[in-house]
CSV table of C-alpha atoms in Angstrom, one decimal:
chain,number,residue,atom,x,y,z
A,1,MET,CA,-35.1,16.6,-24.9
A,2,LYS,CA,-35.6,13.1,-23.5
A,3,GLU,CA,-39.0,12.6,-21.7
A,4,ILE,CA,-37.5,10.5,-18.9
A,5,SER,CA,-34.1,9.6,-17.4
A,6,ILE,CA,-33.9,6.3,-15.7
A,7,ILE,CA,-31.0,6.0,-13.2
A,8,VAL,CA,-29.7,2.6,-12.3
A,9,PRO,CA,-26.9,2.3,-9.7
A,10,CYS,CA,-25.0,-1.0,-10.3
A,11,TYR,CA,-22.6,-2.9,-8.0
A,12,ASN,CA,-21.7,-6.6,-8.4
A,13,VAL,CA,-25.0,-7.6,-10.0
A,14,GLU,CA,-23.6,-9.7,-12.8
A,15,LYS,CA,-26.4,-12.3,-12.2
A,16,TYR,CA,-29.2,-9.8,-12.5
A,17,ILE,CA,-28.2,-6.9,-14.7
A,18,ASP,CA,-29.1,-8.3,-18.0
A,19,GLN,CA,-32.7,-8.9,-16.9
A,20,CYS,CA,-32.9,-5.4,-15.6
A,21,VAL,CA,-31.5,-3.8,-18.8
A,22,GLN,CA,-33.7,-6.0,-21.0
A,23,SER,CA,-36.8,-4.9,-19.2
A,24,LEU,CA,-35.8,-1.2,-19.8
A,25,VAL,CA,-34.9,-1.4,-23.5
A,26,ASN,CA,-38.1,-3.4,-24.1
A,27,GLN,CA,-40.4,-0.7,-22.8
A,28,THR,CA,-43.5,0.1,-24.8
A,29,PHE,CA,-42.6,3.8,-24.5
A,30,SER,CA,-40.3,5.0,-27.3
A,31,LEU,CA,-36.7,4.2,-26.5
A,32,GLU,CA,-35.7,7.4,-28.4
A,33,LYS,CA,-37.4,9.4,-25.7
A,34,MET,CA,-35.8,7.6,-22.8
A,35,GLU,CA,-32.3,8.1,-21.3
A,36,LEU,CA,-31.0,5.1,-19.5
A,37,ILE,CA,-28.2,6.0,-17.1
A,38,PHE,CA,-26.2,3.2,-15.6
A,39,VAL,CA,-23.7,4.1,-12.9
A,40,ASP,CA,-21.3,1.2,-12.2
A,41,ASP,CA,-20.2,1.7,-8.6
A,42,ALA,CA,-16.7,0.2,-9.0
A,43,SER,CA,-18.0,-3.4,-9.3
A,44,THR,CA,-15.5,-6.2,-8.7
A,45,ASP,CA,-17.3,-8.8,-10.8
A,46,THR,CA,-18.3,-8.7,-14.5
A,47,THR,CA,-21.1,-6.1,-14.1
A,48,LEU,CA,-19.3,-3.4,-16.0
A,49,GLU,CA,-18.5,-5.8,-18.9
A,50,HIS,CA,-22.2,-6.6,-19.2
A,51,LEU,CA,-23.1,-2.9,-19.3
A,52,LYS,CA,-20.5,-2.1,-21.9
A,53,VAL,CA,-22.2,-4.6,-24.3
A,54,TRP,CA,-25.6,-3.1,-23.7
A,55,GLU,CA,-24.2,0.5,-24.2
A,56,GLN,CA,-22.6,-0.5,-27.5
A,57,GLU,CA,-25.9,-2.0,-28.7
A,58,TYR,CA,-28.1,1.0,-27.6
A,59,SER,CA,-25.6,3.8,-27.7
A,60,ASP,CA,-28.2,6.5,-28.5
A,61,SER,CA,-30.2,5.7,-25.3
A,62,ILE,CA,-27.7,4.3,-22.8
A,63,LEU,CA,-25.2,6.3,-20.9
A,64,LEU,CA,-22.7,4.3,-18.9
A,65,ILE,CA,-20.7,5.9,-16.1
A,66,ALA,CA,-17.9,3.9,-14.5
A,67,CYS,CA,-16.8,5.0,-11.1
A,68,ASP,CA,-13.2,4.4,-9.9
A,69,GLN,CA,-14.3,4.1,-6.2
A,70,ASN,CA,-17.3,2.6,-4.6
A,71,GLY,CA,-19.6,5.3,-3.2
A,72,ARG,CA,-22.7,3.2,-2.5
A,73,GLN,CA,-26.2,3.7,-3.9
A,74,GLY,CA,-26.7,7.3,-2.7
A,75,THR,CA,-23.5,8.5,-4.4
A,76,ALA,CA,-24.2,6.5,-7.6
A,77,ARG,CA,-27.7,7.9,-7.9
A,78,ASN,CA,-26.5,11.5,-7.3
A,79,ILE,CA,-23.9,11.1,-10.1
A,80,GLY,CA,-26.7,9.8,-12.4
A,81,MET,CA,-28.8,12.8,-11.5
A,82,GLN,CA,-26.0,15.2,-12.5
A,83,TYR,CA,-26.2,13.7,-16.0
A,84,ALA,CA,-30.0,13.4,-16.3
A,85,GLN,CA,-31.7,15.6,-18.9
A,86,GLY,CA,-35.2,14.1,-19.0
A,87,LYS,CA,-38.3,16.0,-18.0
A,88,TYR,CA,-38.9,13.2,-15.5
A,89,ILE,CA,-36.5,11.1,-13.5
A,90,GLY,CA,-37.0,7.5,-12.4
A,91,PHE,CA,-34.9,5.1,-10.4
A,92,VAL,CA,-34.5,1.3,-10.8
A,93,ASP,CA,-32.4,-1.0,-8.7
A,94,ALA,CA,-30.0,-3.1,-10.8
A,95,ASP,CA,-31.2,-6.5,-9.4
A,96,ASP,CA,-34.9,-5.6,-10.1
A,97,TRP,CA,-36.9,-5.4,-13.3
A,98,VAL,CA,-40.0,-3.6,-14.6
A,99,GLU,CA,-43.1,-4.4,-16.6
A,100,PRO,CA,-43.0,-3.5,-20.3
A,101,GLU,CA,-45.6,-0.8,-20.0
A,102,MET,CA,-44.4,0.8,-16.7
A,103,PHE,CA,-42.9,4.0,-18.0
A,104,GLU,CA,-45.4,4.6,-20.8
A,105,SER,CA,-48.3,4.2,-18.2
A,106,MET,CA,-46.6,6.6,-15.8
A,107,LEU,CA,-45.6,9.2,-18.3
A,108,GLN,CA,-49.1,9.2,-19.8
A,109,LYS,CA,-50.5,10.2,-16.4
A,110,ALA,CA,-47.7,12.6,-15.8
A,111,GLU,CA,-48.6,14.5,-19.0
A,112,GLU,CA,-52.3,14.2,-18.7
A,113,TYR,CA,-52.4,15.5,-15.1
A,114,ASP,CA,-49.3,17.7,-15.2
A,115,CYS,CA,-47.8,15.7,-12.3
A,116,ASP,CA,-44.8,16.4,-10.1
A,117,MET,CA,-44.8,12.7,-9.2
A,118,VAL,CA,-46.4,9.5,-10.4
A,119,SER,CA,-46.3,6.3,-8.4
A,120,CYS,CA,-47.3,2.6,-8.8
A,121,HIS,CA,-47.3,-0.6,-6.9
A,122,ALA,CA,-44.7,-3.4,-7.0
A,123,TYR,CA,-44.4,-7.2,-6.9
A,124,ARG,CA,-42.2,-8.7,-4.2
A,125,ASN,CA,-40.3,-11.5,-6.0
A,126,ARG,CA,-38.8,-14.1,-3.7
A,127,GLU,CA,-36.0,-16.5,-4.4
A,128,ASP,CA,-38.4,-19.5,-4.1
A,129,GLY,CA,-40.3,-18.1,-7.1
A,130,GLN,CA,-43.2,-16.5,-5.2
A,131,GLN,CA,-44.5,-13.3,-6.6
A,132,ILE,CA,-46.4,-11.3,-4.0
A,133,PRO,CA,-48.3,-8.1,-5.2
A,134,GLU,CA,-48.6,-5.1,-2.9
A,135,ILE,CA,-52.1,-4.5,-1.5
A,136,THR,CA,-54.0,-2.4,-4.0
A,137,GLN,CA,-57.3,-0.5,-4.0
A,138,GLU,CA,-59.8,-0.7,-6.8
A,139,LYS,CA,-59.0,2.6,-8.6
A,140,ASP,CA,-56.2,5.0,-9.4
A,141,TRP,CA,-56.2,8.2,-7.5
A,142,PHE,CA,-55.0,11.8,-8.0
A,143,LEU,CA,-53.9,14.5,-5.5
A,144,CYS,CA,-53.6,18.1,-6.5
A,145,GLY,CA,-53.3,21.3,-4.6
A,146,GLN,CA,-50.7,22.8,-2.3
A,147,SER,CA,-47.6,20.9,-1.4
A,148,ALA,CA,-46.9,20.1,2.2
A,149,LEU,CA,-44.5,23.0,2.3
A,150,GLU,CA,-47.2,25.3,1.1
A,151,GLY,CA,-49.8,24.3,3.6
A,152,GLY,CA,-51.1,21.1,2.0
A,153,ASN,CA,-51.6,17.7,3.7
A,154,TRP,CA,-48.8,15.4,5.0
A,155,PRO,CA,-48.0,13.0,2.1
A,156,SER,CA,-47.8,9.8,4.1
A,157,GLU,CA,-48.3,7.5,1.1
A,158,PHE,CA,-45.1,8.6,-0.5
A,159,ILE,CA,-42.6,8.2,2.2
A,160,GLY,CA,-40.3,5.2,1.5
A,161,SER,CA,-38.6,3.8,-1.6
A,162,VAL,CA,-38.0,5.7,-4.9
A,163,TRP,CA,-38.0,2.8,-7.4
A,164,SER,CA,-41.8,2.8,-8.0
A,165,ARG,CA,-42.1,6.5,-8.8
A,166,ILE,CA,-41.1,9.1,-11.3
A,167,TYR,CA,-40.4,12.7,-10.3
A,168,ARG,CA,-40.4,15.9,-12.3
A,169,ARG,CA,-36.7,16.7,-12.7
A,170,LYS,CA,-37.3,20.5,-12.2
A,171,ILE,CA,-38.7,19.8,-8.6
A,172,LEU,CA,-35.5,17.9,-7.7
A,173,VAL,CA,-33.0,20.3,-9.3
A,174,ASP,CA,-34.7,23.6,-8.2
A,175,ASN,CA,-34.8,22.4,-4.6
A,176,GLN,CA,-31.5,20.6,-4.6
A,177,ILE,CA,-32.9,17.3,-3.4
A,178,TYR,CA,-30.2,14.7,-3.4
A,179,PHE,CA,-29.5,11.3,-1.7
A,180,PRO,CA,-27.4,11.1,1.5
A,181,GLU,CA,-24.1,9.4,0.6
A,182,GLN,CA,-22.3,6.6,2.2
A,183,LEU,CA,-25.5,5.5,4.0
A,184,CYS,CA,-28.0,2.8,3.5
A,185,TYR,CA,-31.7,3.6,3.5
A,186,GLU,CA,-30.9,6.8,1.6
A,187,ASP,CA,-34.2,6.5,-0.4
A,188,ASN,CA,-36.1,6.9,2.9
A,189,TYR,CA,-34.7,10.4,3.1
A,190,PHE,CA,-35.0,11.3,-0.6
A,191,ALA,CA,-38.5,10.1,-1.1
A,192,THR,CA,-39.8,11.8,2.0
A,193,ILE,CA,-38.2,15.2,1.3
A,194,ALA,CA,-39.1,15.1,-2.4
A,195,ALA,CA,-42.8,14.4,-1.5
A,196,MET,CA,-42.9,17.6,0.5
A,197,TYR,CA,-42.4,19.7,-2.6
A,198,CYS,CA,-45.0,17.9,-4.9
A,199,ARG,CA,-48.2,19.7,-5.7
A,200,SER,CA,-49.7,17.1,-8.0
A,201,ILE,CA,-49.4,13.3,-7.6
A,202,TYR,CA,-51.0,10.5,-9.5
A,203,HIS,CA,-51.0,7.0,-8.2
A,204,LEU,CA,-51.5,3.9,-10.4
A,205,GLU,CA,-53.2,1.0,-8.7
A,206,ARG,CA,-51.1,-1.5,-10.7
A,207,CYS,CA,-48.0,-3.5,-9.9
A,208,LEU,CA,-45.5,-2.4,-12.6
A,209,TYR,CA,-42.2,-2.9,-10.7
A,210,HIS,CA,-40.6,-6.2,-9.6
A,211,TYR,CA,-38.6,-5.9,-6.4
A,212,ARG,CA,-36.3,-8.9,-5.9
A,213,GLU,CA,-36.0,-10.0,-2.3
A,214,ASN,CA,-32.4,-11.1,-2.3
A,215,ASP,CA,-31.1,-12.5,0.9
A,216,THR,CA,-27.6,-11.3,0.1
A,217,SER,CA,-28.6,-7.7,-0.3
A,218,THR,CA,-27.5,-5.0,2.2
A,219,THR,CA,-31.0,-4.5,3.7
A,220,LEU,CA,-31.7,-8.3,4.1
A,221,ALA,CA,-28.3,-9.7,5.0
A,222,ARG,CA,-27.7,-11.0,8.5
A,223,ASN,CA,-25.6,-9.2,11.1
A,224,ASN,CA,-24.9,-6.3,8.7
A,225,VAL,CA,-24.0,-3.1,10.7
A,226,TRP,CA,-24.9,-1.0,7.6
A,227,LEU,CA,-28.5,-1.6,8.6
A,228,PHE,CA,-28.1,0.8,11.5
A,229,ASP,CA,-27.6,3.7,9.0
A,230,ARG,CA,-31.4,4.0,9.2
A,231,LEU,CA,-30.9,5.8,12.5
A,232,GLU,CA,-28.7,8.4,10.9
A,233,ILE,CA,-31.1,8.8,8.0
A,234,GLU,CA,-34.0,9.5,10.3
A,235,LEU,CA,-32.0,12.2,12.2
A,236,LEU,CA,-31.1,13.8,8.8
A,237,LYS,CA,-34.8,13.9,8.0
A,238,LEU,CA,-35.6,15.6,11.3
A,239,GLU,CA,-32.8,18.2,10.6
A,240,GLU,CA,-34.3,18.9,7.2
A,241,PHE,CA,-37.8,19.1,8.6
A,242,ARG,CA,-36.7,21.7,11.0
A,243,LYS,CA,-35.0,23.7,8.3
A,244,LEU,CA,-38.2,23.7,6.3
A,245,GLN,CA,-40.3,24.5,9.3
A,246,LEU,CA,-42.3,21.3,8.8
A,247,LEU,CA,-41.9,20.1,12.3
A,248,GLU,CA,-44.0,23.0,13.5
A,249,ARG,CA,-46.7,22.2,10.9
A,250,PHE,CA,-46.8,18.4,11.2
A,251,PRO,CA,-45.6,17.6,14.7
A,252,GLU,CA,-47.7,14.4,15.2
A,253,GLU,CA,-47.1,13.0,11.7
A,254,ILE,CA,-43.4,13.6,11.9
A,255,GLU,CA,-43.1,12.1,15.3
A,256,LYS,CA,-45.1,9.0,14.4
A,257,ASN,CA,-42.9,8.6,11.2
A,258,PHE,CA,-39.8,8.9,13.3
A,259,PHE,CA,-41.0,6.3,15.9
A,260,GLU,CA,-41.9,3.9,13.1
A,261,LEU,CA,-38.7,4.0,11.1
A,262,TYR,CA,-36.2,4.9,13.8
A,263,TYR,CA,-37.4,2.7,16.7
A,264,PHE,CA,-40.1,0.2,15.8
A,265,ASN,CA,-38.5,-1.0,12.5
A,266,THR,CA,-35.0,-1.0,13.9
A,267,MET,CA,-36.0,-3.2,16.9
A,268,TYR,CA,-37.7,-5.7,14.5
A,269,MET,CA,-34.6,-5.7,12.4
A,270,MET,CA,-32.3,-6.3,15.3
A,271,ALA,CA,-34.5,-9.1,16.6
A,272,THR,CA,-34.8,-11.0,13.3
A,273,ARG,CA,-31.6,-10.3,11.5
A,274,PHE,CA,-28.9,-10.2,14.2
A,275,ASP,CA,-27.6,-13.2,16.2
A,276,THR,CA,-27.0,-10.8,19.1
A,277,PRO,CA,-29.1,-7.6,19.1
A,278,SER,CA,-27.1,-4.6,20.1
A,279,TYR,CA,-27.8,-3.2,23.6
A,280,GLY,CA,-25.7,-0.2,22.7
A,281,ILE,CA,-27.9,0.6,19.7
A,282,PHE,CA,-31.0,0.2,21.9
A,283,GLN,CA,-29.5,2.7,24.5
A,284,ARG,CA,-28.7,5.1,21.6
A,285,MET,CA,-32.3,4.9,20.3
A,286,GLU,CA,-33.7,5.4,23.8
A,287,GLN,CA,-31.6,8.5,24.4
A,288,GLN,CA,-32.4,10.0,21.0
A,289,ILE,CA,-36.2,9.5,21.4
A,290,ARG,CA,-36.2,11.3,24.8
A,291,THR,CA,-34.0,14.1,23.4
A,292,GLN,CA,-35.9,14.6,20.1
A,293,PHE,CA,-39.4,14.0,21.5
A,294,PRO,CA,-39.5,14.3,25.3
A,295,ASN,CA,-43.3,14.6,25.2
A,296,TYR,CA,-44.0,11.7,22.9
A,297,LYS,CA,-46.5,10.2,25.4
A,298,SER,CA,-49.0,13.1,24.6
A,299,ASN,CA,-49.0,12.1,20.9
A,300,LYS,CA,-52.1,9.9,20.3
A,301,SER,CA,-50.9,8.8,16.9
A,302,VAL,CA,-47.9,7.2,18.5
A,303,MET,CA,-49.4,6.0,21.8
A,304,GLU,CA,-52.7,4.7,20.3
A,305,SER,CA,-51.5,3.0,17.1
A,306,GLY,CA,-53.6,-0.1,17.5
A,307,ASN,CA,-50.6,-2.3,16.9
A,308,PRO,CA,-50.0,-4.6,20.0
A,309,VAL,CA,-46.3,-5.1,19.1
A,310,TRP,CA,-45.7,-1.4,18.9
A,311,ASP,CA,-47.5,-0.9,22.2
A,312,LEU,CA,-45.2,-3.5,23.7
A,313,LEU,CA,-42.1,-1.6,22.4
A,314,LEU,CA,-43.4,1.6,23.8
A,315,LYS,CA,-43.6,0.1,27.2
A,316,VAL,CA,-40.0,-1.2,26.8
A,317,LEU,CA,-38.8,2.5,26.8
A,318,ASP,CA,-39.8,2.8,30.5
A,319,CYS,CA,-38.2,-0.5,31.6
A,320,HIS,CA,-34.6,0.6,31.9
A,321,PHE,CA,-33.3,-2.8,30.9
A,322,THR,CA,-29.9,-4.1,31.8
A,323,LYS,CA,-28.0,-5.7,28.9
A,324,GLU,CA,-29.1,-9.2,30.0
A,325,GLN,CA,-32.7,-8.2,30.3
A,326,PHE,CA,-32.6,-6.5,26.9
A,327,GLU,CA,-31.2,-9.6,25.2
A,328,ASN,CA,-33.8,-11.9,26.9
A,329,PHE,CA,-36.6,-9.6,25.8
A,330,MET,CA,-35.4,-9.5,22.2
A,331,LYS,CA,-35.4,-13.3,22.1
A,332,LYS,CA,-39.1,-13.3,23.2
A,333,TYR,CA,-39.9,-10.4,20.9
A,334,ALA,CA,-38.4,-12.2,17.8
A,335,ALA,CA,-40.7,-15.2,18.5
A,336,LEU,CA,-43.9,-13.1,18.6
A,337,PRO,CA,-46.4,-13.8,15.8
A,338,ARG,CA,-46.8,-11.0,13.3
A,339,ASN,CA,-49.4,-10.3,10.6
């Protein structure tokens, strides 16, 4: 059996895919023990042709799946998971690349500590050539005990992207953890729900992944309505938290997480990436907040965040803005300095 399956969803990445694949086949970990699954999501450029060349050269380690219809990243990742046979599963975005020792380092800790998840840090690689490392501490750290579902702590450090982590496949399969489909920010859902089931987690205080900040990507493009999928993702998370009875166990943590990703981050995104911020989306958020968390003002972790910008946005919820007032506020908000 392969030690690890790496799933790479690919769509119109002809400029970047060779660098991504090269970084995977050049891993210091034995390629014979790796399974590289590339899911071409009905690309309309030459991405599939690039992948066919790589598959032919590394036929024992590369599995290429060509989709007839575009299903977006969540669907492509789910398809890859259906084929994955490795003890662990990792995810890489097709326009990114990884350090040569990434998966050897992660699998070594996974085996040594019998981990359900291993994570690392990433570099942010900008188009102007800047390479910005994520903030790191001095030492690696290890968590072991009960999962959040079993009464353990809220795993706040592991809510977000999936590309700097590997997961024990059995955890994902046994608990039927999959990505939402036809939605952006699907990894916010997957990473959060998967973390709830993990008993043992090792974190490497090293930058081993390279995340390309591409201005044409879905999450960075201007005026892209797909960005509002984040609202649906956060509601799906709440629904799953209720099914798992986690909302009763972690009410403050879940509420704060919801405010951050559903409201605060969306307001920032509307102010900075849209020529005309949507008053309708603001009204929708305001209504959902009052429906989902009518007593949010009693949550100190929300109301006393220490972030002045968040404090300002909380006050906005009580302002009952007209459309014109909202648009004027968002212009001023976009100009505020941020750390």
